[in-house]
Amino acid sequence: MGLAFQISIPVTRATPCVRRAALDRKHERRPRASVARASNLTSSKKTPAPLPEAVDAVFIGSGMGALTAAADLASKGASVAVLESYIIPGGSSGWFERKGFRFDAGASMIFGFGERGTTNLLTRALATVGKRIETVPDAVQVRYHLPDELDIKVHREYDEFLAGLIKRFPHEEKGIRKFYGACWSVFNSLNCMPLKSLEEPNYLLQVFAAHPIACLNLLRFIGRNAGDIARDHIKDETLLNFIDMECYSWSVVPADLTPMINAGMVFSDRHYGGINYPVGGVGRISEEIVAGIEECDGCSVHFRTRVSKILFDSMGAACGVKLVNGRTVSAKVVISNATRWDTFGEKGLVEAERVPPSEERFRERYVKSPSFCSLHMAVREKDLQVGMSEEQGMDCHHIMLDDWDEIETARDGKGTLFVSIPTVLDKSLAPPGMHIFHVFTPSWVDEWEGLSPKEYRAKKEAMLETVVARLEKKLFPGLKSAIEFSEVGSARTHRRYLGRVDGSYGPVAKKKLRGLLSMPFNRTDVDKLYCVGDSTFPGQGLNATAFSGFACAHRVAADLGIIGSLPGPIDRFLTDLLSRQRLKL
Ligand SMILES: NC(=O)c1ccc[n+]([C@@H]2O[C@H](COP(=O)([O-])OP(=O)(O)OC[C@H]3O[C@@H](n4cnc5c(N)ncnc54)[C@H](O)[C@@H]3O)[C@@H](O)[C@H]2O)c1
Ligand SMILES: CC(C)=CCC/C(C)=C/C=C/C(C)=C/C=C/C(C)=C/C=C/C=C(C)/C=C/C=C(C)/C=C/C=C(\C)CCC=C(C)C
């Protein structure tokens, strides 16, 4: 990156958001809360704001990473424009409605909605723009139905979860306590410090000075993977298989490839802040953040607005974007929430000759994870032969696998099944007496290519048939005849509606890497171009991308001179040093 990047452009306007944030800090009270109503679906339906000609920051996409960064920058006084190609915000955390049902497009197991600590990043993302939404606590994060008759519930109460696991593996009690204890150690270190950009040296120095022990503890774990720590303490192969599944269920790779920092977050926050379902559906999160962004002066979110190219000035710095309709928006910085491959790949937003060598290194280390085949079903409760309420012992989330060898590889609905029944927690999502079943299973785009429309439909039907038969046999007798209607989304559907290359769930390590050390931060090697979302540190997950959003906003705010940072040359020297050291690893 050239020197031009350091030029600080003061942004002095005091928008209502800035004033509100300052007021909140002064009086140490929570920002004004607006508890969202399930029926309020207005944010993307009101009259669209005119597209601005120039802003401080232009965002490509409105996934959780972009929305968090845009909200944080807007609350700091920057003018932002968020450009989304689809008709609603949220990307993978979007939704769709059919016949009185509101389906979550992605999963409904939501981390980061706690009330305490600093890791409650979704609560915080909403709060930056004065919003808050009502949530329903989930008593069980997930119930596993696994080979070797392993039936384990991950209770919200940590001791209850541990007791169940130790009962099944009494000879491994010590190892179980040590492994999950290490996860708590990571989590507690993160949860005591403000979470901002690790590529902003001023913040790093401050956080090291204020929390030296926590920082050293994180450094101890940042280059390690969960599998290494598990194998340090546990020998039982079935238990190690279980820990692989614990990791795979959100990282889509086994424990050996799952960064320990992320495992620490997920395996502890589910018992600390808990898993909480947003009343009215997961889409409420992005709807509310959008509403909050639009309340800030000079800030707007635009739908049906696809970016075709990133524009560059004569010095080679990003300076705006061009839309598919030919219109342009100029900006002091450009922030891409599209995946790394959609930003820098062949036919990406950056033309080939400008793609920096560091992106080649990224591709040597990370590959696209598979996509999912998603089966959305409207189900009549009365036709199921199993109690569907929480009181009757029904859990909202289930994971099912028949054979350990098929955890990652089985195709055509024969591998891991993820089941989400959000109506167990929130009845407002469906008409009375009805449930929503969202079942998804790994699937690769190549399975869906080259099919005629008839073959494509037949493949979807076959997938539904296989998955429903498996669920009926093991978990939900009566399911087939209880289905009122269903919709199947393939990897092609994910690619089309989420704008994600091959419909991928996100980048995963190609080979064993040193934890999170080589995951890129938000700056790129193209001047004034940043990335945000799951192609950046710390990776997939709504709260993980919310972290990347806060980190991105912090680094951008420092680069735009909105917040203080070290003097330009020192800042640049230290940031480059850090990134060079990381890339060597
Ligand atoms: N339970 C959970 O924790 C949960 C649930 C759902 C999703 N997720 C995860 O959330 C993460 C996704 O967050 P993210 O921030 O990376 O983003 P994202 O992929 O969800 O959103 C990116 C957005 O950018 C838009 N976009 C892409 N290219 C564009 C272009 N050229 N012009 C305009 N718009 C464009 C897309 O339409 C999409 O809305 C993923 O890791 C996903 O798996 C987690
Ligand atoms: C300088 C350096 C480098 C260093 C220094 C030290 C320090 C200070 C450090 C620090 C660090 C940090 C801050 C970090 C952070 C991190 C974070 C925040 C992380 C987070 C994470 C999270 C995650 C990963 C999450 C995830 C989640 C998910 C993915 C989920 C998913 C789910 C699903 C899919 C569901 C399924 C199931 C069913 C349905 C059943």
XYZ file of C-alpha atoms and ligand atoms in Angstrom:
669
model
C 0.000 0.000 0.000
C 1.293 3.447 -0.871
C 1.724 6.510 1.310
C -1.440 8.070 -0.049
C -3.326 5.714 2.241
C -2.210 7.636 5.294
C -3.803 10.926 4.360
C -6.296 11.708 7.095
C -9.486 13.341 5.930
C -11.182 14.996 8.907
C -14.881 14.274 9.202
C -16.362 16.841 11.526
C -20.119 16.793 11.092
C -21.965 15.899 14.284
C -24.827 13.721 13.143
C -27.648 12.701 15.498
C -25.891 9.346 15.848
C -22.611 10.924 16.931
C -24.376 13.155 19.410
C -26.314 10.199 20.771
C -23.202 8.027 21.105
C -21.350 10.831 22.920
C -24.317 11.337 25.235
C -24.538 7.656 25.979
C -20.862 7.481 26.853
C -21.137 10.516 29.082
C -24.034 9.194 31.100
C -22.924 5.581 30.819
C -26.333 4.433 29.831
C -27.489 2.149 27.074
C -28.397 3.725 23.772
C -32.065 4.364 23.170
C -33.693 0.998 22.703
C -36.403 0.262 20.210
C -37.741 -3.221 20.811
C -38.717 -4.424 17.372
C -42.095 -5.928 16.665
C -42.324 -9.197 14.794
C -44.795 -7.716 12.335
C -42.747 -4.640 11.516
C -41.149 -5.511 8.177
C -40.863 -1.998 6.856
C -37.200 -1.099 6.632
C -36.583 -2.355 3.111
C -40.055 -1.431 1.862
C -40.112 2.324 2.380
C -39.332 4.860 -0.363
C -35.689 4.396 -1.311
C -33.273 7.240 -0.615
C -31.627 8.714 -3.728
C -28.226 7.243 -4.492
C -25.562 9.680 -3.202
C -22.829 10.896 -5.554
C -20.094 10.815 -2.923
C -19.710 9.480 0.610
C -16.949 8.781 3.100
C -17.398 4.995 2.849
C -19.207 2.930 0.259
C -20.072 -0.686 1.107
C -20.526 -3.454 -1.444
C -23.164 -5.732 0.074
C -25.209 -5.680 3.262
C -24.251 -8.917 5.088
C -23.748 -8.733 8.841
C -20.097 -7.709 8.407
C -20.983 -4.683 6.264
C -24.005 -3.656 8.318
C -22.018 -3.694 11.568
C -19.175 -1.681 10.040
C -21.585 0.767 8.391
C -23.547 1.220 11.634
C -20.370 1.832 13.631
C -18.982 4.302 11.090
C -22.363 6.056 10.823
C -22.508 6.373 14.615
C -19.031 7.945 14.526
C -20.190 10.605 12.072
C -19.042 9.248 8.704
C -21.376 9.319 5.716
C -21.940 5.809 4.374
C -23.786 4.212 1.473
C -24.515 0.487 1.616
C -25.217 -1.006 -1.813
C -26.983 -4.345 -1.844
C -27.800 -6.263 -5.004
C -30.695 -8.221 -3.473
C -34.102 -6.832 -2.416
C -33.501 -7.132 1.350
C -30.514 -6.736 3.678
C -28.607 -9.377 5.640
C -27.112 -11.682 2.999
C -26.834 -15.119 4.613
C -28.867 -13.846 7.541
C -31.786 -12.817 5.325
C -35.271 -14.288 5.188
C -38.187 -15.001 2.887
C -41.940 -15.189 3.380
C -44.442 -17.690 1.963
C -48.136 -18.102 2.818
C -47.884 -16.563 6.285
C -44.581 -18.257 7.196
C -41.353 -16.354 7.709
C -38.339 -18.560 6.938
C -34.731 -17.774 7.899
C -32.524 -18.132 4.821
C -29.548 -19.190 6.968
C -29.304 -20.869 10.339
C -31.244 -19.676 13.334
C -28.673 -20.536 15.996
C -27.590 -17.094 16.996
C -24.532 -16.315 19.160
C -23.522 -12.844 20.335
C -26.876 -11.745 21.742
C -25.876 -11.777 25.423
C -26.289 -8.868 27.790
C -22.888 -8.916 29.506
C -19.203 -8.682 28.637
C -17.732 -7.460 25.363
C -18.318 -10.484 23.115
C -22.068 -9.826 22.716
C -21.359 -8.373 19.302
C -24.851 -8.531 17.805
C -26.358 -6.749 20.811
C -23.594 -4.185 20.348
C -24.017 -3.861 16.575
C -27.678 -2.950 17.112
C -26.831 -0.639 20.008
C -24.371 1.431 17.938
C -27.388 2.824 16.098
C -29.682 2.888 19.133
C -31.543 -0.367 18.412
C -32.317 -3.451 20.402
C -34.475 -6.449 19.640
C -36.370 -8.837 21.810
C -34.958 -12.383 21.916
C -36.083 -15.768 23.245
C -33.447 -17.712 25.198
C -32.841 -21.242 23.958
C -32.416 -23.743 26.838
C -30.438 -26.137 24.619
C -28.005 -24.930 21.952
C -28.212 -28.187 20.020
C -29.063 -31.845 20.472
C -26.667 -34.243 18.758
C -27.895 -37.584 17.372
C -24.653 -39.273 16.356
C -23.169 -42.688 15.594
C -22.213 -44.925 18.562
C -25.628 -43.998 20.025
C -24.251 -40.676 21.101
C -27.220 -38.547 22.128
C -25.866 -35.371 23.720
C -27.696 -32.167 24.575
C -25.668 -28.981 24.828
C -27.575 -27.291 27.635
C -27.351 -23.564 28.170
C -26.204 -24.420 31.690
C -22.541 -25.386 31.342
C -22.533 -27.794 34.312
C -25.552 -29.634 32.937
C -23.847 -30.066 29.543
C -20.626 -31.240 31.170
C -22.465 -33.693 33.427
C -24.155 -35.311 30.378
C -20.868 -35.623 28.497
C -18.977 -36.983 31.509
C -21.759 -39.509 32.152
C -21.171 -40.868 28.644
C -17.345 -40.703 28.894
C -16.570 -41.080 32.626
C -12.984 -42.207 31.921
C -12.328 -38.881 30.151
C -13.683 -36.534 32.846
C -10.319 -34.858 33.366
C -9.722 -34.391 29.621
C -13.236 -33.030 29.061
C -12.797 -30.478 31.846
C -9.356 -29.469 30.529
C -10.481 -29.037 26.900
C -13.618 -27.024 27.635
C -11.677 -25.225 30.402
C -9.169 -24.053 27.747
C -12.123 -22.735 25.723
C -13.272 -20.724 28.739
C -9.771 -19.377 29.177
C -9.856 -17.975 25.601
C -13.359 -16.646 26.025
C -12.690 -14.937 29.365
C -9.647 -13.200 27.893
C -11.698 -11.878 24.961
C -14.704 -11.001 27.054
C -12.842 -8.555 29.300
C -11.451 -6.287 26.560
C -12.969 -3.913 24.008
C -12.945 -5.758 20.650
C -11.554 -3.550 17.902
C -9.059 -3.685 15.056
C -5.936 -5.783 15.625
C -4.292 -3.853 12.775
C -4.561 -0.518 14.587
C -1.365 -0.279 16.675
C -2.709 2.427 19.004
C -5.548 0.122 20.106
C -3.180 -2.845 20.427
C -0.843 -0.866 22.685
C -3.738 0.347 24.822
C -5.314 -3.066 25.120
C -1.964 -4.679 25.987
C -1.386 -2.033 28.654
C -4.870 -2.451 30.157
C -5.153 -6.275 29.893
C -1.625 -7.714 29.665
C -2.484 -11.175 30.997
C -5.530 -11.591 28.767
C -3.502 -10.513 25.701
C -0.655 -12.902 26.464
C -3.197 -15.671 26.944
C -4.724 -14.906 23.536
C -1.289 -14.891 21.935
C -0.792 -18.373 23.443
C -3.888 -19.637 21.643
C -4.081 -17.535 18.476
C -1.782 -19.843 16.480
C -3.392 -23.081 17.611
C -6.310 -25.211 16.489
C -8.973 -26.817 18.670
C -7.952 -30.350 17.593
C -4.415 -29.894 18.980
C -5.745 -28.854 22.371
C -8.331 -31.661 22.388
C -5.641 -34.254 21.617
C -3.423 -32.850 24.393
C -6.065 -33.917 26.897
C -8.337 -36.578 25.356
C -7.559 -40.076 24.028
C -10.992 -41.674 23.464
C -11.550 -41.747 19.679
C -15.350 -41.515 19.945
C -15.047 -38.443 22.136
C -12.560 -36.938 19.651
C -15.094 -37.666 16.889
C -17.675 -35.811 18.973
C -15.354 -32.820 19.291
C -14.812 -32.931 15.522
C -18.577 -32.687 15.110
C -18.783 -29.899 17.706
C -16.374 -27.910 15.497
C -17.716 -29.022 12.132
C -21.240 -27.939 13.034
C -20.267 -24.265 12.686
C -16.767 -24.157 11.145
C -17.475 -26.862 8.500
C -14.043 -28.348 9.140
C -12.932 -30.845 11.806
C -11.254 -29.748 15.041
C -7.726 -30.044 13.576
C -8.498 -27.188 11.169
C -10.675 -25.095 13.490
C -8.913 -22.099 15.092
C -8.882 -22.365 18.889
C -9.863 -18.699 19.341
C -13.105 -19.368 17.457
C -13.745 -22.619 19.327
C -13.244 -20.738 22.592
C -15.821 -18.161 21.543
C -18.447 -20.639 20.378
C -18.051 -23.303 23.100
C -18.232 -20.749 25.924
C -20.557 -18.004 24.711
C -23.354 -20.570 24.257
C -23.261 -20.985 28.069
C -22.454 -17.345 28.932
C -24.548 -15.055 26.725
C -26.434 -18.127 25.520
C -28.133 -18.857 22.219
C -31.026 -16.437 21.773
C -33.543 -16.310 18.959
C -34.603 -12.847 17.712
C -38.389 -12.533 17.966
C -39.788 -12.232 14.455
C -36.883 -14.079 12.815
C -33.171 -13.662 12.168
C -33.902 -11.069 9.467
C -35.023 -8.660 12.203
C -31.371 -8.076 13.090
C -30.440 -6.629 9.722
C -33.761 -4.831 9.292
C -33.201 -2.955 12.552
C -29.562 -2.134 11.828
C -30.585 -0.785 8.417
C -33.269 1.364 10.061
C -30.638 2.681 12.508
C -28.114 3.459 9.752
C -30.750 5.349 7.776
C -31.541 7.520 10.807
C -27.983 8.918 10.668
C -27.303 12.033 8.565
C -25.809 11.301 5.171
C -26.235 7.537 5.504
C -28.329 5.294 3.285
C -28.882 1.680 2.294
C -29.866 0.787 -1.273
C -31.386 -2.458 -2.511
C -31.441 -3.877 -6.057
C -28.123 -2.060 -6.429
C -25.440 -4.360 -7.788
C -21.853 -3.170 -7.976
C -20.014 -4.302 -11.104
C -16.576 -2.737 -10.567
C -14.432 -0.973 -8.022
C -13.073 2.319 -9.394
C -9.499 3.552 -8.934
C -7.847 6.981 -9.063
C -4.667 7.823 -10.950
C -2.561 6.777 -7.923
C -4.132 3.306 -7.941
C -6.240 3.879 -4.832
C -9.867 2.727 -4.684
C -12.091 5.778 -5.047
C -15.627 4.516 -5.648
C -17.767 1.919 -7.359
C -19.603 1.469 -10.620
C -23.039 -0.169 -10.679
C -24.363 -2.566 -13.306
C -26.615 0.257 -14.551
C -23.541 2.417 -15.207
C -24.045 4.858 -12.317
C -21.145 5.548 -9.976
C -20.661 6.457 -6.305
C -17.393 8.126 -5.245
C -15.971 7.427 -1.816
C -12.907 8.044 0.322
C -12.815 4.320 1.040
C -14.426 1.250 -0.540
C -15.401 -1.705 1.674
C -16.257 -5.015 0.049
C -18.538 -7.466 1.849
C -18.471 -9.756 -1.175
C -16.335 -12.868 -0.657
C -12.611 -12.698 -1.356
C -13.175 -14.668 -4.577
C -15.960 -12.344 -5.711
C -13.802 -9.319 -4.899
C -10.411 -10.395 -6.261
C -11.118 -13.519 -8.323
C -11.579 -14.032 -12.019
C -14.519 -11.799 -13.077
C -14.220 -10.175 -9.615
C -14.826 -6.545 -8.678
C -11.131 -5.672 -9.008
C -9.615 -6.007 -12.472
C -6.959 -8.730 -12.768
C -3.953 -6.421 -13.190
C -4.684 -4.706 -9.866
C -5.017 -7.881 -7.777
C -2.110 -7.820 -5.285
C 0.192 -10.856 -4.717
C -1.100 -11.216 -1.136
C -4.393 -12.488 -2.587
C -2.467 -15.331 -4.220
C -1.157 -16.267 -0.751
C -4.719 -16.237 0.561
C -5.755 -18.711 -2.127
C -2.826 -20.972 -1.306
C -4.082 -21.186 2.268
C -7.854 -21.055 2.075
C -10.415 -22.796 -0.114
C -14.139 -22.329 -0.572
C -16.123 -24.530 1.771
C -19.032 -26.441 0.213
C -22.440 -24.877 0.096
C -25.599 -26.256 1.663
C -28.759 -27.726 0.256
C -31.538 -26.087 2.302
C -34.947 -27.690 2.731
C -37.546 -25.280 4.090
C -40.740 -27.025 5.182
C -44.080 -25.854 6.547
C -45.197 -28.647 8.882
C -48.576 -29.406 10.530
C -48.003 -30.097 14.240
C -51.073 -32.344 14.551
C -49.728 -34.846 12.010
C -46.386 -35.325 13.759
C -46.089 -38.212 16.193
C -43.846 -36.318 18.560
C -44.474 -33.464 21.030
C -43.320 -30.191 19.516
C -43.250 -27.791 22.462
C -40.238 -26.989 24.628
C -42.230 -28.295 27.598
C -42.601 -31.653 25.817
C -38.839 -31.767 25.426
C -38.554 -30.646 21.797
C -35.361 -28.749 21.042
C -35.001 -26.063 18.402
C -31.715 -27.326 16.903
C -30.614 -30.870 16.086
C -27.630 -32.356 14.319
C -27.873 -35.868 12.955
C -25.273 -38.175 11.437
C -25.450 -41.941 10.783
C -21.796 -42.783 10.093
C -18.650 -40.963 11.327
C -16.985 -41.455 7.922
C -19.693 -39.359 6.280
C -19.341 -36.266 8.464
C -17.819 -34.144 5.680
C -18.038 -36.062 2.476
C -21.428 -37.734 1.986
C -23.477 -36.249 -0.840
C -27.158 -36.314 -1.805
C -28.492 -35.751 1.716
C -26.712 -38.765 3.228
C -24.248 -36.802 5.399
C -24.647 -34.430 8.344
C -28.164 -33.015 8.745
C -28.637 -29.680 10.512
C -32.196 -29.150 11.724
C -33.589 -25.862 12.905
C -37.211 -25.497 14.113
C -37.422 -21.847 15.172
C -41.183 -22.095 15.853
C -40.311 -24.093 18.991
C -39.081 -20.753 20.356
C -41.108 -18.195 18.402
C -44.638 -19.103 17.354
C -45.118 -15.781 15.545
C -43.162 -17.108 12.550
C -45.955 -19.415 11.334
C -49.756 -19.693 11.456
C -51.245 -21.425 14.539
C -50.648 -25.185 14.708
C -47.827 -24.993 12.145
C -44.052 -25.319 12.404
C -41.093 -24.279 10.316
C -38.460 -26.945 9.698
C -35.260 -25.735 8.076
C -33.022 -28.712 7.354
C -29.706 -28.268 5.618
C -26.909 -30.542 4.550
C -23.552 -29.924 2.843
C -23.762 -29.807 -0.925
C -21.374 -28.824 -3.708
C -22.236 -26.591 -6.645
C -20.835 -29.098 -9.183
C -23.625 -31.529 -8.228
C -26.170 -29.002 -9.468
C -24.497 -27.786 -12.659
C -25.376 -28.855 -16.194
C -28.882 -30.089 -15.323
C -31.940 -29.380 -17.436
C -34.734 -27.575 -15.510
C -36.542 -30.923 -15.217
C -33.442 -32.713 -13.876
C -32.777 -29.840 -11.486
C -36.307 -30.098 -10.047
C -36.045 -33.893 -9.851
C -32.751 -33.635 -7.953
C -34.317 -31.268 -5.453
C -37.237 -33.675 -4.972
C -34.865 -36.618 -4.478
C -32.923 -34.644 -1.902
C -36.117 -33.835 0.005
C -37.203 -37.484 -0.123
C -33.859 -38.797 1.239
C -33.611 -36.249 4.031
C -37.243 -36.540 5.147
C -36.981 -40.358 5.219
C -33.886 -40.158 7.459
C -35.528 -37.656 9.797
C -38.752 -39.645 9.934
C -36.920 -42.830 10.880
C -34.829 -41.314 13.658
C -36.416 -38.132 14.979
C -39.764 -37.043 13.608
C -42.179 -39.909 12.898
C -45.021 -38.712 10.690
C -42.949 -35.916 9.103
C -43.633 -36.807 5.462
C -47.401 -36.623 5.765
C -47.190 -33.499 7.972
C -45.525 -31.338 5.293
C -47.932 -28.693 3.997
C -45.464 -27.294 1.463
C -41.710 -27.124 1.016
C -39.031 -25.165 -0.830
C -35.599 -26.523 -1.638
C -32.585 -24.261 -2.123
C -29.495 -25.710 -3.815
C -25.920 -24.446 -3.961
C -27.056 -22.615 -7.112
C -29.799 -20.889 -5.118
C -27.242 -19.728 -2.547
C -24.978 -18.451 -5.300
C -27.820 -16.565 -6.952
C -29.496 -14.989 -3.933
C -26.506 -14.450 -1.630
C -24.056 -13.452 -4.356
C -21.513 -15.926 -2.922
C -19.142 -17.720 -5.259
C -20.311 -21.338 -5.757
C -22.824 -20.677 -2.947
C -19.915 -21.293 -0.532
C -20.497 -21.021 3.230
C -17.108 -19.266 3.429
C -13.335 -19.775 3.365
C -11.856 -22.764 5.198
C -8.225 -23.758 5.724
C -6.862 -25.760 2.767
C -4.309 -27.475 4.995
C -3.480 -27.288 8.660
C -2.683 -23.632 9.401
C -1.524 -21.939 12.582
C -4.900 -21.060 14.049
C -6.115 -17.625 13.017
C -2.681 -16.210 12.304
C -2.951 -16.117 8.526
C -6.571 -14.971 8.289
C -6.469 -11.510 6.668
C -7.587 -8.453 8.618
C -9.688 -5.732 6.956
C -7.102 -3.714 5.045
C -6.124 -5.123 1.693
C -2.935 -4.443 -0.269
C -4.967 -2.173 -2.526
C -4.912 1.373 -1.215
C -8.257 2.467 0.322
C -9.908 -0.877 -0.371
C -11.010 -2.913 2.657
C -12.777 -6.243 3.037
C -15.293 -7.159 5.711
C -17.295 -10.304 6.472
C -16.336 -13.948 6.616
C -13.396 -13.612 4.212
C -11.633 -11.697 6.984
C -10.515 -12.403 10.565
C -12.012 -14.336 12.384
C -14.155 -16.022 9.656
C -17.684 -17.446 9.404
C -20.568 -16.778 11.764
C -22.831 -13.826 12.385
C -21.023 -12.686 15.521
C -17.647 -13.392 13.881
C -18.585 -11.151 10.942
C -19.937 -8.574 13.409
C -16.428 -8.586 14.946
C -14.910 -8.062 11.506
C -17.383 -5.179 11.057
C -16.340 -3.442 14.274
C -12.658 -4.023 13.472
C -13.110 -2.658 9.946
C -14.978 0.446 11.137
C -12.263 1.094 13.718
C -9.418 0.848 11.174
C -11.307 2.935 8.609
C -12.211 5.567 11.226
C -8.516 5.833 12.135
C -7.532 6.092 8.445
C -10.149 8.793 7.821
C -9.021 10.729 10.892
C -12.379 10.324 12.644
C -10.702 8.754 15.657
C -7.165 9.278 16.903
C -4.349 6.940 15.937
C -0.556 6.965 16.106
C 1.155 9.486 13.795
C 0.849 8.291 10.175
C 4.389 6.969 9.506
C 4.568 5.123 12.863
C 1.096 3.677 12.358
C 2.044 2.532 8.864
C 5.393 1.093 9.961
C 3.880 -0.925 12.831
C 0.886 -2.141 10.799
C 3.117 -3.277 7.926
C 5.513 -4.969 10.338
C 2.663 -6.876 11.958
C 1.183 -7.950 8.640
C 4.604 -9.027 7.265
C 5.259 -11.110 10.393
C 1.856 -12.755 10.141
C 2.246 -13.593 6.495
C 5.542 -15.348 7.137
C 3.742 -17.798 9.447
N -26.242 -18.918 12.849
C -25.324 -18.202 12.353
O -24.412 -17.860 13.062
C -25.389 -17.775 10.903
C -26.586 -17.622 10.199
C -26.552 -17.132 8.888
C -25.331 -16.802 8.326
N -24.209 -16.999 9.017
C -22.897 -16.623 8.512
O -22.795 -15.219 8.370
C -21.713 -14.940 7.498
C -22.044 -13.984 6.373
O -21.741 -12.698 6.641
P -20.945 -11.780 5.622
O -20.849 -10.458 6.301
O -19.669 -12.404 5.178
O -21.842 -11.551 4.322
P -22.974 -12.276 3.448
O -22.368 -13.161 2.437
O -24.026 -12.799 4.313
O -23.564 -10.996 2.702
C -22.936 -10.406 1.598
C -23.960 -9.541 0.888
O -23.298 -8.851 -0.162
C -24.173 -8.798 -1.286
N -23.326 -8.633 -2.480
C -22.354 -9.474 -2.931
N -21.811 -8.989 -4.071
C -22.430 -7.809 -4.341
C -22.285 -6.833 -5.368
N -21.400 -6.978 -6.358
N -23.075 -5.732 -5.318
C -23.962 -5.551 -4.298
N -24.154 -6.457 -3.316
C -23.396 -7.568 -3.319
C -24.919 -10.117 -1.265
O -26.137 -10.028 -1.965
C -25.109 -10.313 0.258
O -26.323 -9.741 0.689
C -21.361 -16.261 6.889
O -20.239 -16.762 7.512
C -22.542 -17.122 7.162
O -22.261 -18.454 7.087
C -24.231 -17.437 10.300
C -1.445 -8.737 17.373
C -2.114 -10.068 17.472
C -2.184 -10.840 16.227
C -2.627 -10.564 18.614
C -2.650 -9.889 19.912
C -3.453 -10.610 20.958
C -4.859 -10.167 20.904
C -5.200 -8.871 21.556
C -5.743 -10.953 20.266
C -7.154 -10.628 20.169
C -7.935 -11.403 19.398
C -9.339 -11.129 19.179
C -9.929 -9.851 19.620
C -10.073 -12.120 18.579
C -11.518 -12.072 18.381
C -12.158 -13.193 17.959
C -13.587 -13.314 17.808
C -14.492 -12.217 18.206
C -14.053 -14.506 17.324
C -15.446 -14.825 17.125
C -15.732 -16.032 16.641
C -17.095 -16.468 16.463
C -17.412 -17.529 15.699
C -16.410 -18.269 14.965
C -18.802 -17.953 15.611
C -19.253 -18.806 14.724
C -20.614 -19.261 14.713
C -21.126 -19.944 13.661
C -20.396 -20.131 12.420
C -22.418 -20.517 13.807
C -22.967 -21.286 12.880
C -24.116 -22.017 13.210
C -24.662 -22.917 12.422
C -24.232 -23.179 11.057
C -25.793 -23.647 13.030
C -25.881 -25.067 12.655
C -26.701 -25.909 13.519
C -27.986 -26.280 13.398
C -29.000 -25.572 12.640
C -28.424 -27.425 14.150
